[in-house]
Amino acid sequence: MQQLSFDNPTIISSAWLPFGRSDMEALNRFVGAHKRYSAPTEFGSIGEITDLSNGTIRMDHHGIFLVPVDFEFTGFLKANVQSSTDNSNQYGLSIYKNGLTGLGITLETKLRAEDIKVLTGKLSDGFSDYVFPILTDVQKSLVAGIYNEKSINNLRNKFHTYSVTIGEQKELQTLSSSEVLENFQSEIEVITDWVVFHTTTNDCHIFAGMAGCLIIGTPTKEMVELFRQLMFTQVCQKTAQRMHSHLWALRRQLELIRQNLQRGSYIDLKNNHQKICEINDVLSHTEVFENKLRYEIKDLHHKFKESINASDPLIEFISQNFAHELEKAENRESTVLQLSSEVGVINDEMENKLELIMTKDNMQLNLVLLILTVISAFSIAEIMNFSFEQWGLVALFIIPFTLFVLIYLRKMVKEYRFSLLKRPSKRHE
Amino acid sequence: MKEQKPDQDQQSILYVYSLYSSFSEVKYLQYTGALVIFFYLMKQNIFPDYREHLLIYDYKDTRRFLWEDKKFMTDVNAVRNNGFLSRARLRAQNYRDMNAHQCTQSGFDFLKSIGFEKTEHAQKIKKHLTCGCGKLYSIDLKDNGPQLICKHCKKSGFEVKGFLFNPNQPVSHPFKPAFI
């Protein structure tokens, strides 16, 4: 059997980004989609406005250029995106209000599986250059949040995407997807990674894998709509994997802080307090991201169930994906809730501990002051060469101070003995 | 189901794992590190049937396009199915999920039974992975690309070029925009 290659393949790298109708409308308005602009609009980076008071603006550097191709004001935008105005190397950017986002190209040549994989790598990397600049600050912080990063600029080489490749191979049309997989498993899995589902429907072979999906054939309009649903569930799955790791990492950080809580010094506690504040901030971003994702899965699942009646392995696979993603989203919701309450508890514990340290420090300071007062009173009396009666008065003045010194010393000894009892043994540590 | 006896590529894979893992020390060879070694060995013509395929995989705390030939992946599975490799997934403080393998006792026994270590092929593998001072190279996953270094003499070491794919190069074929 010959090597698997495709004529004029289309490759799309996709991901889920938090959009929704408001962000979609804002984006369409910014690029002038409704005005049918055919000239590019440039999206720069933060801080580009330096001379607005003079009636001019200047960008720190050039951004990316968008030319709207098709749109639905609050529903979607399809635009050509490029890094310069010369119309060369235009990528296709698709953004749907449900969060499905894709960066795609159609090659005008014949490509092998290895070459396709290389291009999926370039397109995945292209998200940092061609997609992130058009997001709002809120969207950027939400996306950065689930990668535990402060800025979306740090997501190059970290961002999770899912690729879709559509290619023609006329010689394979008479075979079933099982037969194609049997003959070309290694090459198909170069593109998709492990194949988890495959079927043949409407003259298309579909291979859905862990990293990408390969469609061999020319899909009809109805099939394209179905593939869009499939892509949505697949990018949700990728996002869910990311969320799972993210929540696990947060829990791990909380556990470490809790372990250090008992034996930490004042400075350690202050540092940990800072970390807790940061985790709390990340968690609040995660919660918003999670709510948006869950809403879109529910919404699309509902629409999918209403629009599709036929029984087909692909439809069943997509339905099952929707159900799984919803279940995962619900699990994550409880994890986020649990982590939020853990953060609250740790924060309270930390504040108590800090208060205790402050009280202890105050006690030590008071003790030092009292001792210094007693010494000063005796020294003054000695210098002033006091008479016996005057010494008596000084002694009367000193008695309450001395009593307080003794009380403080007793308290400190007690606390010291108590802390010795509470300290865990080294073996246990 | 009785597994097939490992072929030369699979025996070589097992041999490399036997060099880099230890049951008594609970030491495993992490998958990214293993891929670096096998990519390097492929470049030295130890695995002539392997090709330069790509995989999206964890490289420290990043997701990178790096080398993994699908035949290699199948070979590792074949060795595992024989019970010669055990797999571990470890969660450390900074890394969520590490995938690693260790040569099992039956793996060591199998290599011994076929006298693999004494073969010319094994000698070649060992030579490529051994520093001039006689110690095995360690893997150092640097941000810009992996290196094989000698921790013992700290004098020798080299970058394993081509392991990480650089996606920043422009697309060399003509293309037009495509949409979902």
mmCIF file with all atom_site columns, N, CA and C in Angstrom, chain A residues 144-202:
data_model
loop_
_atom_site.group_PDB
_atom_site.id
_atom_site.type_symbol
_atom_site.label_atom_id
_atom_site.label_alt_id
_atom_site.label_comp_id
_atom_site.label_asym_id
_atom_site.label_entity_id
_atom_site.label_seq_id
_atom_site.pdbx_PDB_ins_code
_atom_site.Cartn_x
_atom_site.Cartn_y
_atom_site.Cartn_z
_atom_site.occupancy
_atom_site.B_iso_or_equiv
_atom_site.pdbx_formal_charge
_atom_site.auth_seq_id
_atom_site.auth_comp_id
_atom_site.auth_asym_id
_atom_site.auth_atom_id
_atom_site.pdbx_PDB_model_num
ATOM 1   N N  . ALA A 1 144 ? -5.382  33.050 30.910 1.00 0.00 ? 144 ALA A N  1
ATOM 2   C CA . ALA A 1 144 ? -4.099  32.927 31.621 1.00 0.00 ? 144 ALA A CA 1
ATOM 3   C C  . ALA A 1 144 ? -4.314  32.247 32.976 1.00 0.00 ? 144 ALA A C  1
ATOM 4   N N  . GLY A 1 145 ? -5.460  32.558 33.608 1.00 0.00 ? 145 GLY A N  1
ATOM 5   C CA . GLY A 1 145 ? -5.765  32.009 34.945 1.00 0.00 ? 145 GLY A CA 1
ATOM 6   C C  . GLY A 1 145 ? -5.760  30.501 34.986 1.00 0.00 ? 145 GLY A C  1
ATOM 7   N N  . ILE A 1 146 ? -6.363  29.854 33.984 1.00 0.00 ? 146 ILE A N  1
ATOM 8   C CA . ILE A 1 146 ? -6.442  28.383 34.059 1.00 0.00 ? 146 ILE A CA 1
ATOM 9   C C  . ILE A 1 146 ? -5.096  27.716 33.716 1.00 0.00 ? 146 ILE A C  1
ATOM 10  N N  . TYR A 1 147 ? -4.154  28.518 33.233 1.00 0.00 ? 147 TYR A N  1
ATOM 11  C CA . TYR A 1 147 ? -2.796  27.986 33.039 1.00 0.00 ? 147 TYR A CA 1
ATOM 12  C C  . TYR A 1 147 ? -1.895  28.435 34.183 1.00 0.00 ? 147 TYR A C  1
ATOM 13  N N  . ASN A 1 148 ? -2.530  29.041 35.219 1.00 0.00 ? 148 ASN A N  1
ATOM 14  C CA . ASN A 1 148 ? -1.802  29.536 36.391 1.00 0.00 ? 148 ASN A CA 1
ATOM 15  C C  . ASN A 1 148 ? -0.700  30.519 35.988 1.00 0.00 ? 148 ASN A C  1
ATOM 16  N N  . GLU A 1 149 ? -0.975  31.317 34.992 1.00 0.00 ? 149 GLU A N  1
ATOM 17  C CA . GLU A 1 149 ? -0.004  32.317 34.536 1.00 0.00 ? 149 GLU A CA 1
ATOM 18  C C  . GLU A 1 149 ? -0.590  33.706 34.759 1.00 0.00 ? 149 GLU A C  1
ATOM 19  N N  . LYS A 1 150 ? 0.289   34.670 34.976 1.00 0.00 ? 150 LYS A N  1
ATOM 20  C CA . LYS A 1 150 ? -0.191  36.038 35.209 1.00 0.00 ? 150 LYS A CA 1
ATOM 21  C C  . LYS A 1 150 ? -0.579  36.725 33.895 1.00 0.00 ? 150 LYS A C  1
ATOM 22  N N  . SER A 1 151 ? 0.075   36.330 32.801 1.00 0.00 ? 151 SER A N  1
ATOM 23  C CA . SER A 1 151 ? -0.208  36.977 31.526 1.00 0.00 ? 151 SER A CA 1
ATOM 24  C C  . SER A 1 151 ? -0.388  35.937 30.426 1.00 0.00 ? 151 SER A C  1
ATOM 25  N N  . ILE A 1 152 ? -1.264  36.264 29.505 1.00 0.00 ? 152 ILE A N  1
ATOM 26  C CA . ILE A 1 152 ? -1.506  35.359 28.359 1.00 0.00 ? 152 ILE A CA 1
ATOM 27  C C  . ILE A 1 152 ? -0.257  35.281 27.470 1.00 0.00 ? 152 ILE A C  1
ATOM 28  N N  . ASN A 1 153 ? 0.614   36.291 27.598 1.00 0.00 ? 153 ASN A N  1
ATOM 29  C CA . ASN A 1 153 ? 1.853   36.284 26.806 1.00 0.00 ? 153 ASN A CA 1
ATOM 30  C C  . ASN A 1 153 ? 2.770   35.113 27.175 1.00 0.00 ? 153 ASN A C  1
ATOM 31  N N  . ASN A 1 154 ? 2.525   34.531 28.348 1.00 0.00 ? 154 ASN A N  1
ATOM 32  C CA . ASN A 1 154 ? 3.369   33.401 28.781 1.00 0.00 ? 154 ASN A CA 1
ATOM 33  C C  . ASN A 1 154 ? 2.837   32.051 28.280 1.00 0.00 ? 154 ASN A C  1
ATOM 34  N N  . LEU A 1 155 ? 1.783   32.092 27.475 1.00 0.00 ? 155 LEU A N  1
ATOM 35  C CA . LEU A 1 155 ? 1.162   30.805 27.091 1.00 0.00 ? 155 LEU A CA 1
ATOM 36  C C  . LEU A 1 155 ? 1.737   30.173 25.830 1.00 0.00 ? 155 LEU A C  1
ATOM 37  N N  . ARG A 1 156 ? 2.682   30.839 25.185 1.00 0.00 ? 156 ARG A N  1
ATOM 38  C CA . ARG A 1 156 ? 3.299   30.194 24.022 1.00 0.00 ? 156 ARG A CA 1
ATOM 39  C C  . ARG A 1 156 ? 3.961   28.898 24.511 1.00 0.00 ? 156 ARG A C  1
ATOM 40  N N  . ASN A 1 157 ? 3.772   27.829 23.813 1.00 0.00 ? 157 ASN A N  1
ATOM 41  C CA . ASN A 1 157 ? 4.273   26.502 24.220 1.00 0.00 ? 157 ASN A CA 1
ATOM 42  C C  . ASN A 1 157 ? 3.507   25.899 25.387 1.00 0.00 ? 157 ASN A C  1
ATOM 43  N N  . LYS A 1 158 ? 2.413   26.527 25.790 1.00 0.00 ? 158 LYS A N  1
ATOM 44  C CA . LYS A 1 158 ? 1.641   25.931 26.884 1.00 0.00 ? 158 LYS A CA 1
ATOM 45  C C  . LYS A 1 158 ? 0.181   25.737 26.496 1.00 0.00 ? 158 LYS A C  1
ATOM 46  N N  . PHE A 1 159 ? -0.274  26.511 25.535 1.00 0.00 ? 159 PHE A N  1
ATOM 47  C CA . PHE A 1 159 ? -1.687  26.534 25.201 1.00 0.00 ? 159 PHE A CA 1
ATOM 48  C C  . PHE A 1 159 ? -2.110  25.221 24.530 1.00 0.00 ? 159 PHE A C  1
ATOM 49  N N  . HIS A 1 160 ? -3.235  24.675 24.999 1.00 0.00 ? 160 HIS A N  1
ATOM 50  C CA . HIS A 1 160 ? -3.716  23.395 24.460 1.00 0.00 ? 160 HIS A CA 1
ATOM 51  C C  . HIS A 1 160 ? -4.653  23.629 23.277 1.00 0.00 ? 160 HIS A C  1
ATOM 52  N N  . THR A 1 161 ? -4.358  23.001 22.162 1.00 0.00 ? 161 THR A N  1
ATOM 53  C CA . THR A 1 161 ? -5.233  23.122 20.987 1.00 0.00 ? 161 THR A CA 1
ATOM 54  C C  . THR A 1 161 ? -5.574  21.726 20.465 1.00 0.00 ? 161 THR A C  1
ATOM 55  N N  . TYR A 1 162 ? -6.535  21.688 19.585 1.00 0.00 ? 162 TYR A N  1
ATOM 56  C CA . TYR A 1 162 ? -6.953  20.428 18.956 1.00 0.00 ? 162 TYR A CA 1
ATOM 57  C C  . TYR A 1 162 ? -7.006  20.664 17.449 1.00 0.00 ? 162 TYR A C  1
ATOM 58  N N  . SER A 1 163 ? -6.401  19.794 16.686 1.00 0.00 ? 163 SER A N  1
ATOM 59  C CA . SER A 1 163 ? -6.332  20.058 15.243 1.00 0.00 ? 163 SER A CA 1
ATOM 60  C C  . SER A 1 163 ? -7.365  19.245 14.463 1.00 0.00 ? 163 SER A C  1
ATOM 61  N N  . VAL A 1 164 ? -7.805  19.818 13.370 1.00 0.00 ? 164 VAL A N  1
ATOM 62  C CA . VAL A 1 164 ? -8.706  19.097 12.461 1.00 0.00 ? 164 VAL A CA 1
ATOM 63  C C  . VAL A 1 164 ? -8.106  19.164 11.063 1.00 0.00 ? 164 VAL A C  1
ATOM 64  N N  . THR A 1 165 ? -7.985  18.018 10.436 1.00 0.00 ? 165 THR A N  1
ATOM 65  C CA . THR A 1 165 ? -7.449  17.972 9.075  1.00 0.00 ? 165 THR A CA 1
ATOM 66  C C  . THR A 1 165 ? -8.492  17.356 8.159  1.00 0.00 ? 165 THR A C  1
ATOM 67  N N  . ILE A 1 166 ? -8.764  18.045 7.075  1.00 0.00 ? 166 ILE A N  1
ATOM 68  C CA . ILE A 1 166 ? -9.718  17.504 6.087  1.00 0.00 ? 166 ILE A CA 1
ATOM 69  C C  . ILE A 1 166 ? -8.957  17.329 4.776  1.00 0.00 ? 166 ILE A C  1
ATOM 70  N N  . GLY A 1 167 ? -8.939  16.132 4.273  1.00 0.00 ? 167 GLY A N  1
ATOM 71  C CA . GLY A 1 167 ? -8.181  15.880 3.049  1.00 0.00 ? 167 GLY A CA 1
ATOM 72  C C  . GLY A 1 167 ? -8.860  14.861 2.150  1.00 0.00 ? 167 GLY A C  1
ATOM 73  N N  . GLU A 1 168 ? -8.565  14.934 0.892  1.00 0.00 ? 168 GLU A N  1
ATOM 74  C CA . GLU A 1 168 ? -9.132  14.014 -0.102 1.00 0.00 ? 168 GLU A CA 1
ATOM 75  C C  . GLU A 1 168 ? -8.163  12.868 -0.356 1.00 0.00 ? 168 GLU A C  1
ATOM 76  N N  . GLN A 1 169 ? -8.681  11.670 -0.486 1.00 0.00 ? 169 GLN A N  1
ATOM 77  C CA . GLN A 1 169 ? -7.877  10.527 -0.918 1.00 0.00 ? 169 GLN A CA 1
ATOM 78  C C  . GLN A 1 169 ? -8.822  9.590  -1.645 1.00 0.00 ? 169 GLN A C  1
ATOM 79  N N  . LYS A 1 170 ? -8.966  9.818  -2.941 1.00 0.00 ? 170 LYS A N  1
ATOM 80  C CA . LYS A 1 170 ? -9.999  9.100  -3.722 1.00 0.00 ? 170 LYS A CA 1
ATOM 81  C C  . LYS A 1 170 ? -9.863  7.578  -3.638 1.00 0.00 ? 170 LYS A C  1
ATOM 82  N N  . GLU A 1 171 ? -8.622  7.109  -3.557 1.00 0.00 ? 171 GLU A N  1
ATOM 83  C CA . GLU A 1 171 ? -8.402  5.646  -3.535 1.00 0.00 ? 171 GLU A CA 1
ATOM 84  C C  . GLU A 1 171 ? -8.982  4.979  -2.288 1.00 0.00 ? 171 GLU A C  1
ATOM 85  N N  . LEU A 1 172 ? -9.238  5.760  -1.252 1.00 0.00 ? 172 LEU A N  1
ATOM 86  C CA . LEU A 1 172 ? -9.717  5.172  -0.001 1.00 0.00 ? 172 LEU A CA 1
ATOM 87  C C  . LEU A 1 172 ? -11.238 5.182  0.104  1.00 0.00 ? 172 LEU A C  1
ATOM 88  N N  . GLN A 1 173 ? -11.908 5.747  -0.896 1.00 0.00 ? 173 GLN A N  1
ATOM 89  C CA . GLN A 1 173 ? -13.359 5.926  -0.801 1.00 0.00 ? 173 GLN A CA 1
ATOM 90  C C  . GLN A 1 173 ? -14.122 4.612  -0.691 1.00 0.00 ? 173 GLN A C  1
ATOM 91  N N  . THR A 1 174 ? -13.598 3.572  -1.330 1.00 0.00 ? 174 THR A N  1
ATOM 92  C CA . THR A 1 174 ? -14.323 2.298  -1.329 1.00 0.00 ? 174 THR A CA 1
ATOM 93  C C  . THR A 1 174 ? -14.118 1.504  -0.041 1.00 0.00 ? 174 THR A C  1
ATOM 94  N N  . LEU A 1 175 ? -13.174 1.936  0.778  1.00 0.00 ? 175 LEU A N  1
ATOM 95  C CA . LEU A 1 175 ? -12.877 1.195  2.016  1.00 0.00 ? 175 LEU A CA 1
ATOM 96  C C  . LEU A 1 175 ? -13.718 1.718  3.190  1.00 0.00 ? 175 LEU A C  1
ATOM 97  N N  . SER A 1 176 ? -13.763 0.926  4.248  1.00 0.00 ? 176 SER A N  1
ATOM 98  C CA . SER A 1 176 ? -14.406 1.412  5.478  1.00 0.00 ? 176 SER A CA 1
ATOM 99  C C  . SER A 1 176 ? -13.331 2.068  6.344  1.00 0.00 ? 176 SER A C  1
ATOM 100 N N  . SER A 1 177 ? -13.757 2.806  7.367  1.00 0.00 ? 177 SER A N  1
ATOM 101 C CA . SER A 1 177 ? -12.776 3.484  8.240  1.00 0.00 ? 177 SER A CA 1
ATOM 102 C C  . SER A 1 177 ? -11.876 2.454  8.943  1.00 0.00 ? 177 SER A C  1
ATOM 103 N N  . SER A 1 178 ? -12.466 1.277  9.260  1.00 0.00 ? 178 SER A N  1
ATOM 104 C CA . SER A 1 178 ? -11.670 0.228  9.923  1.00 0.00 ? 178 SER A CA 1
ATOM 105 C C  . SER A 1 178 ? -10.554 -0.253 9.003  1.00 0.00 ? 178 SER A C  1
ATOM 106 N N  . GLU A 1 179 ? -10.909 -0.418 7.721  1.00 0.00 ? 179 GLU A N  1
ATOM 107 C CA . GLU A 1 179 ? -9.900  -0.892 6.759  1.00 0.00 ? 179 GLU A CA 1
ATOM 108 C C  . GLU A 1 179 ? -8.809  0.160  6.541  1.00 0.00 ? 179 GLU A C  1
ATOM 109 N N  . VAL A 1 180 ? -9.242  1.420  6.487  1.00 0.00 ? 180 VAL A N  1
ATOM 110 C CA . VAL A 1 180 ? -8.263  2.508  6.308  1.00 0.00 ? 180 VAL A CA 1
ATOM 111 C C  . VAL A 1 180 ? -7.320  2.533  7.511  1.00 0.00 ? 180 VAL A C  1
ATOM 112 N N  . LEU A 1 181 ? -7.907  2.392  8.697  1.00 0.00 ? 181 LEU A N  1
ATOM 113 C CA . LEU A 1 181 ? -7.091  2.434  9.926  1.00 0.00 ? 181 LEU A CA 1
ATOM 114 C C  . LEU A 1 181 ? -6.119  1.254  9.978  1.00 0.00 ? 181 LEU A C  1
ATOM 115 N N  . GLU A 1 182 ? -6.608  0.116  9.536  1.00 0.00 ? 182 GLU A N  1
ATOM 116 C CA . GLU A 1 182 ? -5.769  -1.084 9.533  1.00 0.00 ? 182 GLU A CA 1
ATOM 117 C C  . GLU A 1 182 ? -4.534  -0.889 8.648  1.00 0.00 ? 182 GLU A C  1
ATOM 118 N N  . ASN A 1 183 ? -4.746  -0.248 7.509  1.00 0.00 ? 183 ASN A N  1
ATOM 119 C CA . ASN A 1 183 ? -3.650  -0.064 6.551  1.00 0.00 ? 183 ASN A CA 1
ATOM 120 C C  . ASN A 1 183 ? -2.739  1.117  6.869  1.00 0.00 ? 183 ASN A C  1
ATOM 121 N N  . PHE A 1 184 ? -3.311  2.149  7.480  1.00 0.00 ? 184 PHE A N  1
ATOM 122 C CA . PHE A 1 184 ? -2.529  3.386  7.664  1.00 0.00 ? 184 PHE A CA 1
ATOM 123 C C  . PHE A 1 184 ? -2.499  3.862  9.118  1.00 0.00 ? 184 PHE A C  1
ATOM 124 N N  . GLN A 1 185 ? -2.625  2.955  10.063 1.00 0.00 ? 185 GLN A N  1
ATOM 125 C CA . GLN A 1 185 ? -2.741  3.378  11.470 1.00 0.00 ? 185 GLN A CA 1
ATOM 126 C C  . GLN A 1 185 ? -1.614  4.316  11.893 1.00 0.00 ? 185 GLN A C  1
ATOM 127 N N  . SER A 1 186 ? -0.388  3.915  11.563 1.00 0.00 ? 186 SER A N  1
ATOM 128 C CA . SER A 1 186 ? 0.759   4.695  12.003 1.00 0.00 ? 186 SER A CA 1
ATOM 129 C C  . SER A 1 186 ? 0.688   6.118  11.462 1.00 0.00 ? 186 SER A C  1
ATOM 130 N N  . GLU A 1 187 ? 0.346   6.243  10.167 1.00 0.00 ? 187 GLU A N  1
ATOM 131 C CA . GLU A 1 187 ? 0.307   7.584  9.553  1.00 0.00 ? 187 GLU A CA 1
ATOM 132 C C  . GLU A 1 187 ? -0.867  8.420  10.045 1.00 0.00 ? 187 GLU A C  1
ATOM 133 N N  . ILE A 1 188 ? -2.004  7.737  10.265 1.00 0.00 ? 188 ILE A N  1
ATOM 134 C CA . ILE A 1 188 ? -3.171  8.478  10.779 1.00 0.00 ? 188 ILE A CA 1
ATOM 135 C C  . ILE A 1 188 ? -2.871  8.995  12.187 1.00 0.00 ? 188 ILE A C  1
ATOM 136 N N  . GLU A 1 189 ? -2.220  8.134  12.984 1.00 0.00 ? 189 GLU A N  1
ATOM 137 C CA . GLU A 1 189 ? -1.950  8.538  14.373 1.00 0.00 ? 189 GLU A CA 1
ATOM 138 C C  . GLU A 1 189 ? -0.840  9.586  14.487 1.00 0.00 ? 189 GLU A C  1
ATOM 139 N N  . VAL A 1 190 ? -0.071  9.747  13.420 1.00 0.00 ? 190 VAL A N  1
ATOM 140 C CA . VAL A 1 190 ? 0.872   10.875 13.402 1.00 0.00 ? 190 VAL A CA 1
ATOM 141 C C  . VAL A 1 190 ? 0.065   12.173 13.500 1.00 0.00 ? 190 VAL A C  1
ATOM 142 N N  . ILE A 1 191 ? -1.057  12.214 12.798 1.00 0.00 ? 191 ILE A N  1
ATOM 143 C CA . ILE A 1 191 ? -1.883  13.425 12.785 1.00 0.00 ? 191 ILE A CA 1
ATOM 144 C C  . ILE A 1 191 ? -2.771  13.513 14.024 1.00 0.00 ? 191 ILE A C  1
ATOM 145 N N  . THR A 1 192 ? -3.381  12.393 14.401 1.00 0.00 ? 192 THR A N  1
ATOM 146 C CA . THR A 1 192 ? -4.425  12.443 15.434 1.00 0.00 ? 192 THR A CA 1
ATOM 147 C C  . THR A 1 192 ? -3.937  12.084 16.832 1.00 0.00 ? 192 THR A C  1
ATOM 148 N N  . ASP A 1 193 ? -2.777  11.462 16.946 1.00 0.00 ? 193 ASP A N  1
ATOM 149 C CA . ASP A 1 193 ? -2.378  10.752 18.152 1.00 0.00 ? 193 ASP A CA 1
ATOM 150 C C  . ASP A 1 193 ? -3.344  9.561  18.297 1.00 0.00 ? 193 ASP A C  1
ATOM 151 N N  . TRP A 1 194 ? -3.457  8.921  19.439 1.00 0.00 ? 194 TRP A N  1
ATOM 152 C CA . TRP A 1 194 ? -4.264  7.688  19.533 1.00 0.00 ? 194 TRP A CA 1
ATOM 153 C C  . TRP A 1 194 ? -5.684  7.909  19.021 1.00 0.00 ? 194 TRP A C  1
ATOM 154 N N  . VAL A 1 195 ? -6.103  7.057  18.102 1.00 0.00 ? 195 VAL A N  1
ATOM 155 C CA . VAL A 1 195 ? -7.479  7.168  17.589 1.00 0.00 ? 195 VAL A CA 1
ATOM 156 C C  . VAL A 1 195 ? -8.438  6.581  18.627 1.00 0.00 ? 195 VAL A C  1
ATOM 157 N N  . VAL A 1 196 ? -9.411  7.399  19.054 1.00 0.00 ? 196 VAL A N  1
ATOM 158 C CA . VAL A 1 196 ? -10.371 6.911  20.060 1.00 0.00 ? 196 VAL A CA 1
ATOM 159 C C  . VAL A 1 196 ? -11.746 6.625  19.443 1.00 0.00 ? 196 VAL A C  1
ATOM 160 N N  . PHE A 1 197 ? -11.955 7.136  18.228 1.00 0.00 ? 197 PHE A N  1
ATOM 161 C CA . PHE A 1 197 ? -13.239 6.892  17.562 1.00 0.00 ? 197 PHE A CA 1
ATOM 162 C C  . PHE A 1 197 ? -13.023 6.983  16.052 1.00 0.00 ? 197 PHE A C  1
ATOM 163 N N  . HIS A 1 198 ? -13.673 6.083  15.313 1.00 0.00 ? 198 HIS A N  1
ATOM 164 C CA . HIS A 1 198 ? -13.623 6.212  13.846 1.00 0.00 ? 198 HIS A CA 1
ATOM 165 C C  . HIS A 1 198 ? -14.906 5.675  13.242 1.00 0.00 ? 198 HIS A C  1
ATOM 166 N N  . THR A 1 199 ? -15.279 6.260  12.155 1.00 0.00 ? 199 THR A N  1
ATOM 167 C CA . THR A 1 199 ? -16.487 5.812  11.456 1.00 0.00 ? 199 THR A CA 1
ATOM 168 C C  . THR A 1 199 ? -16.429 6.281  10.003 1.00 0.00 ? 199 THR A C  1
ATOM 169 N N  . THR A 1 200 ? -17.296 5.717  9.182  1.00 0.00 ? 200 THR A N  1
ATOM 170 C CA . THR A 1 200 ? -17.445 6.211  7.810  1.00 0.00 ? 200 THR A CA 1
ATOM 171 C C  . THR A 1 200 ? -18.896 6.618  7.629  1.00 0.00 ? 200 THR A C  1
ATOM 172 N N  . THR A 1 201 ? -19.091 7.859  7.256  1.00 0.00 ? 201 THR A N  1
ATOM 173 C CA . THR A 1 201 ? -20.456 8.332  7.062  1.00 0.00 ? 201 THR A CA 1
ATOM 174 C C  . THR A 1 201 ? -20.469 9.363  5.933  1.00 0.00 ? 201 THR A C  1
ATOM 175 N N  . ASN A 1 202 ? -21.495 9.322  5.100  1.00 0.00 ? 202 ASN A N  1
ATOM 176 C CA . ASN A 1 202 ? -21.634 10.239 3.951  1.00 0.00 ? 202 ASN A CA 1
ATOM 177 C C  . ASN A 1 202 ? -20.343 10.330 3.124  1.00 0.00 ? 202 ASN A C  1
#
